[in-house]
Short mmCIF file of C-alpha atoms and ligand atoms in Angstrom, two decimals:
data_model
loop_
_atom_site.label_atom_id
_atom_site.label_comp_id
_atom_site.label_asym_id
_atom_site.label_seq_id
_atom_site.Cartn_x
_atom_site.Cartn_y
_atom_site.Cartn_z
CA MET P 1 92.67 165.70 -128.92
CA GLU P 2 90.01 168.16 -127.77
CA SER P 3 89.49 169.40 -131.34
CA SER P 4 85.74 169.63 -130.79
CA SER P 5 86.61 173.22 -128.65
CA PHE P 6 88.51 174.88 -132.22
CA SER P 7 85.13 173.84 -133.90
CA ARG P 8 84.00 177.48 -134.91
CA VAL P 9 80.34 177.67 -136.26
CA HIS P 10 80.30 179.89 -139.21
CA GLY P 11 77.33 181.18 -141.24
CA GLY P 12 75.61 177.79 -139.33
CA ARG P 13 77.84 175.06 -140.96
CA ASP P 14 80.63 173.64 -139.59
CA GLU P 15 84.28 175.66 -140.37
CA ARG P 16 86.38 173.37 -141.51
CA ILE P 17 89.83 172.74 -139.29
CA CYS P 18 92.33 169.98 -139.84
CA TRP P 19 92.36 168.45 -136.55
CA ILE P 20 96.60 167.83 -137.07
CA CYS P 21 97.74 171.33 -137.88
CA LEU P 22 94.53 173.50 -136.53
CA ASN P 23 94.58 175.57 -139.68
CA GLY P 24 91.18 176.22 -141.26
CA ASP P 25 90.13 178.49 -144.55
CA VAL P 26 91.11 181.49 -142.63
CA ASP P 27 93.70 182.88 -144.70
CA VAL P 28 94.32 180.82 -147.20
CA LEU P 29 91.79 178.74 -149.18
CA ARG P 30 93.24 175.17 -149.43
CA GLN P 31 92.04 172.59 -152.42
CA ASP P 32 93.39 169.69 -150.44
CA TRP P 33 90.65 169.00 -147.72
CA LEU P 34 89.80 164.88 -146.67
CA GLN P 35 87.23 163.69 -144.52
CA PRO P 36 89.08 160.24 -144.48
CA CYS P 37 87.22 158.38 -141.56
CA LYS P 38 83.71 158.35 -139.80
CA CYS P 39 84.62 161.86 -138.15
CA ARG P 40 81.45 163.36 -137.11
CA ARG P 41 81.57 167.95 -137.35
CA THR P 42 84.84 169.64 -137.59
CA ASN P 43 87.04 166.39 -136.47
CA ARG P 44 86.55 165.02 -139.92
CA TRP P 45 88.66 167.41 -141.74
CA VAL P 46 91.93 166.97 -142.11
CA HIS P 47 94.70 168.26 -145.04
CA GLU P 48 96.02 165.92 -147.17
CA VAL P 49 99.37 167.21 -146.90
CA CYS P 50 99.25 166.82 -142.90
CA LEU P 51 97.41 163.19 -143.06
CA SER P 52 99.73 161.92 -145.53
CA ARG P 53 102.83 163.22 -143.09
CA TRP P 54 101.10 162.09 -140.30
CA ILE P 55 100.54 158.27 -141.43
CA ASP P 56 104.25 158.74 -142.71
CA GLU P 57 105.14 159.30 -139.18
CA LYS P 58 102.85 155.63 -137.75
CA GLN P 59 104.47 153.98 -140.90
CA LEU P 60 108.12 154.49 -140.15
CA SER P 61 109.42 151.50 -137.74
CA SER P 62 107.23 149.20 -140.30
CA PRO P 63 105.30 150.21 -143.88
CA GLU P 64 102.75 148.30 -143.95
CA THR P 65 101.62 149.46 -140.82
CA ARG P 66 97.66 149.40 -141.39
CA VAL P 67 96.35 153.70 -139.73
CA SER P 68 93.41 154.41 -138.03
CA CYS P 69 91.72 157.58 -137.19
CA PRO P 70 92.99 158.05 -133.42
CA LEU P 71 89.36 159.18 -132.69
CA CYS P 72 86.84 156.76 -133.92
CA HIS P 73 89.47 154.14 -135.47
CA THR P 74 88.23 153.80 -138.49
CA GLU P 75 90.94 152.37 -140.76
CA TYR P 76 92.34 154.67 -143.79
CA LEU P 77 91.85 153.39 -146.95
CA ILE P 78 95.14 154.07 -148.37
CA VAL P 79 95.30 153.59 -151.83
CA MET P 80 98.97 153.04 -153.75
CA PRO P 81 99.43 153.80 -157.64
CA PRO P 82 99.20 150.18 -159.38
CA VAL P 83 102.75 148.61 -159.80
CA CYS P 84 104.16 146.63 -163.19
CA ARG P 85 104.69 143.38 -163.14
CA PHE P 86 108.09 143.67 -163.24
CA ASP P 87 108.30 146.01 -160.71
CA ALA P 88 106.14 143.76 -158.68
CA LEU P 89 108.18 140.62 -158.90
CA LEU P 90 111.32 142.66 -158.00
CA GLU P 91 109.00 143.79 -153.90
CA ARG P 92 108.42 140.27 -154.05
CA LEU P 93 112.36 139.09 -154.52
CA ASP P 94 112.75 141.84 -152.25
CA LYS P 95 111.13 140.06 -149.56
CA ALA P 96 111.73 136.38 -149.97
CA TYR P 97 115.55 138.25 -149.70
CA GLY P 98 114.49 139.40 -146.31
CA VAL P 99 113.49 135.95 -145.08
CA VAL P 100 116.14 133.85 -146.65
CA CYS P 101 119.00 135.65 -145.66
CA PRO P 102 118.50 135.08 -141.38
CA SER P 103 117.91 131.08 -142.38
CA ILE P 104 121.10 131.46 -144.65
CA LEU P 105 123.21 133.35 -141.66
CA LEU P 106 121.98 131.12 -138.68
CA GLY P 107 122.40 127.90 -140.94
CA MET P 108 126.41 129.01 -141.50
CA LEU P 109 126.40 129.57 -137.91
CA ALA P 110 125.21 126.52 -136.52
CA THR P 111 128.18 125.24 -139.34
CA VAL P 112 130.48 127.24 -137.41
CA ALA P 113 129.76 125.94 -134.46
CA TYR P 114 129.55 122.64 -135.19
CA ILE P 115 133.20 122.48 -137.00
CA ALA P 116 134.43 124.35 -133.98
CA THR P 117 133.75 121.47 -131.60
CA LEU P 118 134.32 119.38 -133.94
CA THR P 119 137.53 120.59 -134.17
CA TYR P 120 138.04 120.51 -130.59
CA GLY P 121 136.72 116.66 -130.11
CA VAL P 122 139.33 115.97 -132.75
CA LEU P 123 142.15 117.77 -130.70
CA THR P 124 140.94 116.07 -127.76
CA LEU P 125 140.83 112.31 -128.85
CA ASN P 126 144.56 113.44 -130.43
CA GLN P 127 145.39 114.46 -126.67
CA VAL P 128 144.22 112.08 -125.24
CA ALA P 129 144.63 108.77 -127.48
CA GLY P 130 147.65 109.45 -129.38
CA TYR P 131 147.85 110.27 -133.24
CA LYS P 132 147.59 106.69 -134.45
CA ALA P 133 145.06 105.80 -132.36
CA SER P 134 142.96 108.38 -133.17
CA MET P 135 143.28 108.42 -136.69
CA ARG P 136 142.43 104.29 -136.69
CA LEU P 137 139.89 105.12 -134.35
CA MET P 138 138.06 108.28 -136.30
CA LYS P 139 138.38 105.75 -139.61
CA GLU P 140 136.93 102.79 -138.16
CA ASP P 141 133.83 104.49 -136.87
CA PRO P 142 132.98 107.58 -138.78
CA THR P 143 129.82 108.38 -136.26
CA LEU P 144 132.16 108.73 -133.98
CA LEU P 145 133.72 111.72 -135.63
CA MET P 146 130.15 112.91 -136.54
CA ILE P 147 128.34 112.85 -133.56
CA VAL P 148 130.48 112.17 -130.52
CA LEU P 149 133.20 114.28 -130.89
CA PRO P 150 131.20 117.45 -131.60
CA SER P 151 129.66 116.86 -128.15
CA VAL P 152 132.92 116.83 -125.87
CA PRO P 153 133.14 120.95 -125.34
CA ALA P 154 129.34 120.60 -124.45
CA ALA P 155 129.59 117.32 -122.08
CA LEU P 156 132.73 118.81 -121.26
CA LEU P 157 131.07 122.30 -120.11
CA LEU P 158 128.03 120.23 -118.65
CA LEU P 159 130.43 118.44 -116.01
CA ARG P 160 131.74 121.63 -115.16
CA ARG P 161 127.51 121.97 -113.81
CA ILE P 162 129.10 119.35 -110.68
CA ASP P 163 130.14 122.09 -108.39
CA TRP P 164 131.69 120.04 -106.06
CA ASN P 165 133.93 122.39 -104.32
CA ASN P 166 131.07 124.58 -103.44
CA TRP P 167 130.00 121.86 -101.68
CA LEU P 168 132.81 120.80 -100.32
CA ILE P 169 133.25 124.96 -98.92
CA HIS P 170 129.84 124.41 -97.21
CA TRP P 171 130.43 121.42 -95.73
CA LEU P 172 133.90 122.79 -94.47
CA ARG P 173 131.81 125.73 -93.20
CA ARG P 174 128.55 124.00 -91.64
CA ARG P 175 131.53 121.91 -89.60
CA GLN P 176 133.18 125.32 -88.40
CA ARG P 177 129.68 126.52 -87.03
CA GLN P 178 130.65 129.02 -83.78
CA GLN P 179 126.92 129.26 -81.47
CA LEU P 180 126.96 132.77 -80.41
CA ALA P 181 127.76 132.61 -76.62
CA GLY P 182 124.65 132.60 -74.55
CA GLU P 183 124.32 135.68 -73.12
CA HIS P 184 122.83 136.76 -76.21
CA TYR P 185 119.60 135.09 -76.52
CA ASP P 186 116.46 135.87 -74.41
CA GLU P 187 115.23 133.60 -72.58
CA HIS P 188 112.64 131.89 -75.42
CA GLY P 189 115.87 131.63 -77.24
CA GLU P 190 115.56 134.58 -79.72
CA LEU P 191 118.76 136.62 -80.68
CA LEU P 192 118.82 139.80 -78.89
CA PRO P 193 118.87 142.87 -80.45
CA GLY P 194 123.06 144.12 -80.58
CA ALA P 195 124.20 140.62 -80.99
CA PRO P 196 126.84 139.82 -82.96
CA LEU P 197 126.07 138.15 -87.22
CA GLY P 198 125.69 134.30 -86.65
CA ASP P 199 126.60 132.06 -89.48
CA ASP P 200 123.08 132.02 -90.91
CA TYR P 201 124.12 135.81 -91.75
CA TYR P 202 127.39 135.35 -93.52
CA ASP P 203 125.89 131.97 -95.11
CA ALA P 204 123.40 134.33 -96.77
CA LEU P 205 125.77 136.72 -98.28
CA GLU P 206 127.15 133.84 -100.55
CA PRO P 207 124.65 133.53 -103.29
CA ALA P 208 124.37 130.18 -104.58
CA ASP P 209 125.69 129.27 -107.71
CA SER P 210 122.27 129.09 -109.77
CA ASP P 211 121.35 132.59 -108.58
CA GLU P 212 124.66 134.19 -109.31
CA LEU P 213 123.68 135.27 -113.26
CA LEU P 214 120.62 136.47 -111.85
CA GLN P 215 122.66 139.11 -109.86
CA GLY P 216 122.38 141.93 -111.65
CA GLY P 217 121.33 140.69 -114.97
CA MET P 218 123.35 137.83 -117.09
CA LEU P 219 125.33 140.79 -118.96
CA ASN P 220 126.73 142.58 -115.71
CA VAL P 221 130.44 142.95 -116.64
CA GLU P 222 131.92 140.65 -113.98
CA ASN P 223 129.30 138.02 -114.66
CA ILE P 224 130.58 138.18 -118.05
CA GLU P 225 134.07 137.92 -116.95
CA ARG P 226 133.42 135.17 -114.96
CA ALA P 227 131.88 132.96 -117.61
CA THR P 228 134.60 133.53 -119.87
CA CYS P 229 137.05 132.34 -117.47
CA ARG P 230 135.33 129.45 -116.50
CA PHE P 231 134.79 128.83 -120.27
CA CYS P 232 138.65 128.39 -121.02
CA ILE P 233 139.44 126.90 -117.94
CA THR P 234 136.41 124.30 -118.87
CA LEU P 235 137.95 123.87 -122.33
CA SER P 236 141.73 123.80 -121.68
CA LEU P 237 141.16 120.98 -119.17
CA PRO P 238 141.86 117.80 -121.45
CA THR P 239 145.42 119.95 -121.94
CA PHE P 240 146.17 120.27 -118.36
CA ALA P 241 145.02 116.80 -117.63
CA VAL P 242 147.37 114.92 -120.28
CA VAL P 243 150.14 117.18 -119.89
CA LEU P 244 150.19 116.22 -115.78
CA GLY P 245 148.74 112.71 -117.18
CA GLN P 246 152.32 112.50 -118.84
CA THR P 247 153.93 113.65 -115.80
CA LEU P 248 152.83 112.56 -113.19
CA TYR P 249 151.73 109.28 -114.03
CA GLY P 250 153.78 108.01 -116.81
CA SER P 251 154.53 104.81 -115.25
CA VAL P 252 150.16 104.17 -115.47
CA GLN P 253 150.32 101.73 -118.29
CA SER P 254 146.97 102.73 -119.77
CA LYS P 255 146.93 105.96 -121.93
CA LEU P 256 142.90 106.64 -120.57
CA LEU P 257 143.99 105.84 -116.82
CA ALA P 258 146.84 107.90 -117.04
CA PHE P 259 144.96 111.27 -118.38
CA LEU P 260 141.68 110.40 -116.07
CA LEU P 261 144.34 110.63 -112.97
CA GLY P 262 145.62 113.42 -114.46
CA ALA P 263 142.33 115.57 -114.98
CA LEU P 264 141.25 114.24 -111.36
CA THR P 265 144.24 115.89 -110.19
CA PHE P 266 143.62 118.97 -112.24
CA GLU P 267 140.49 119.43 -110.88
CA ALA P 268 141.63 119.14 -107.51
CA ILE P 269 144.54 121.54 -107.57
CA LYS P 270 141.61 123.80 -108.55
CA GLY P 271 139.46 123.44 -106.55
CA ALA P 272 141.77 123.04 -103.65
CA ILE P 273 142.91 127.00 -104.72
CA CYS P 274 139.55 127.90 -104.70
CA ILE P 275 138.18 126.73 -101.53
CA TYR P 276 141.46 128.14 -100.10
CA VAL P 277 141.00 131.76 -101.56
CA ARG P 278 136.90 131.42 -100.71
CA GLN P 279 137.72 130.49 -97.27
CA CYS P 280 140.36 133.62 -97.26
CA GLN P 281 137.78 135.83 -97.95
CA TYR P 282 135.12 134.87 -96.23
CA HIS P 283 137.06 134.72 -92.40
CA ARG P 284 138.61 137.84 -93.37
CA LYS P 285 134.98 139.68 -93.63
CA ARG P 286 134.15 137.51 -91.17
CA HIS P 287 137.07 139.50 -88.86
CA ARG P 288 136.54 142.82 -90.23
CA HIS P 289 135.81 145.71 -88.29
CA VAL P 290 135.20 149.42 -88.74
CA LEU P 291 137.01 152.08 -86.37
CA ASP P 292 135.35 154.79 -84.44
CA TYR P 293 136.87 158.22 -85.60
CA THR P 294 139.31 159.88 -83.47
CA PRO P 295 141.30 162.83 -84.81
CA ASP P 296 144.30 160.89 -83.48
CA ASN P 297 143.09 157.46 -85.57
CA PRO P 298 145.50 157.55 -89.19
CA GLN P 299 143.38 158.15 -92.25
CA PRO P 300 142.39 154.92 -93.90
CA THR P 301 145.09 154.00 -96.45
CA ALA P 302 143.83 153.08 -100.32
CA ALA P 303 145.38 149.97 -99.77
CA ALA P 304 143.74 149.42 -96.02
CA THR P 305 140.04 150.76 -96.91
CA THR P 306 139.32 148.50 -100.03
CA THR P 307 138.70 145.25 -99.28
CA THR P 308 138.95 142.41 -101.83
CA THR P 309 136.21 141.78 -103.54
CA THR P 310 137.77 139.28 -106.86
CA THR P 311 135.72 136.10 -106.54
CA THR P 312 137.36 133.16 -108.08
CA THR P 313 136.70 131.59 -111.03
CA THR P 314 136.29 127.98 -111.01
ZN1 ZN I 401 96.51 170.49 -141.93
ZN1 ZN I 402 88.07 159.88 -137.57
#
């Protein structure tokens, strides 16, 4: 603030001008003048009321913030009236409350998450081993109950990271690669301008799974939808595995083997559908073309123009 330009010399001494409201002593003689910092000449004057308001503004977000003069950076000495012991105790209690409450909340959330994962683990064990066997297992080995069972959903979600159908799709695409006709290359083997889009272009269109989340930020609606779908499908895997194991592999003696076979079948069916849908979308995109505009061309209908952008969740 160029406050020096406002200084007006009055009879040899600096006139007092508040650097906040820029008023002096001309109209009203005010009694609340302060010189709270090292500033010289006119800049050193400020009204107590103006400064008070200014300090409140600075301390709006956190009342403990130290406030200094914006020009000379001298910290203002703000003296609070003394508090009695009872008030001080209440204040300290209030602060302690602010520290303890978030920790309690975090602890409660962690407990809820633990109980939820434990329940899920117990239900899964029940489904896989049957009620009696799972009860016996949990009675014999309580550590199983406490440690292994809550980690079941986490393990399932980690297993989900093995994205075998993505690998399979890339393998299929690599097998189906079509070399562009020789007429599109020059003598050095470089693509000529105007050549059709090649395999490399379409491969790059499909982001790797790890990049998916980074596209448009984590909180993109589509990403959230995809993540929740993935989460639900992953956690429903044991249920589907048990049902498929019982219906398709009922003759298998071992319950666990039937469950594993059921899980593999579920994965295979789901993966096959996902690969089929993604390959269809890929081929439709590769073989689309844009028509020249002529008055005879039919108006594009909504159904024909909307390219299906639904991506399958795996
Ligand atoms: Zn003022
Ligand atoms: Zn100052």
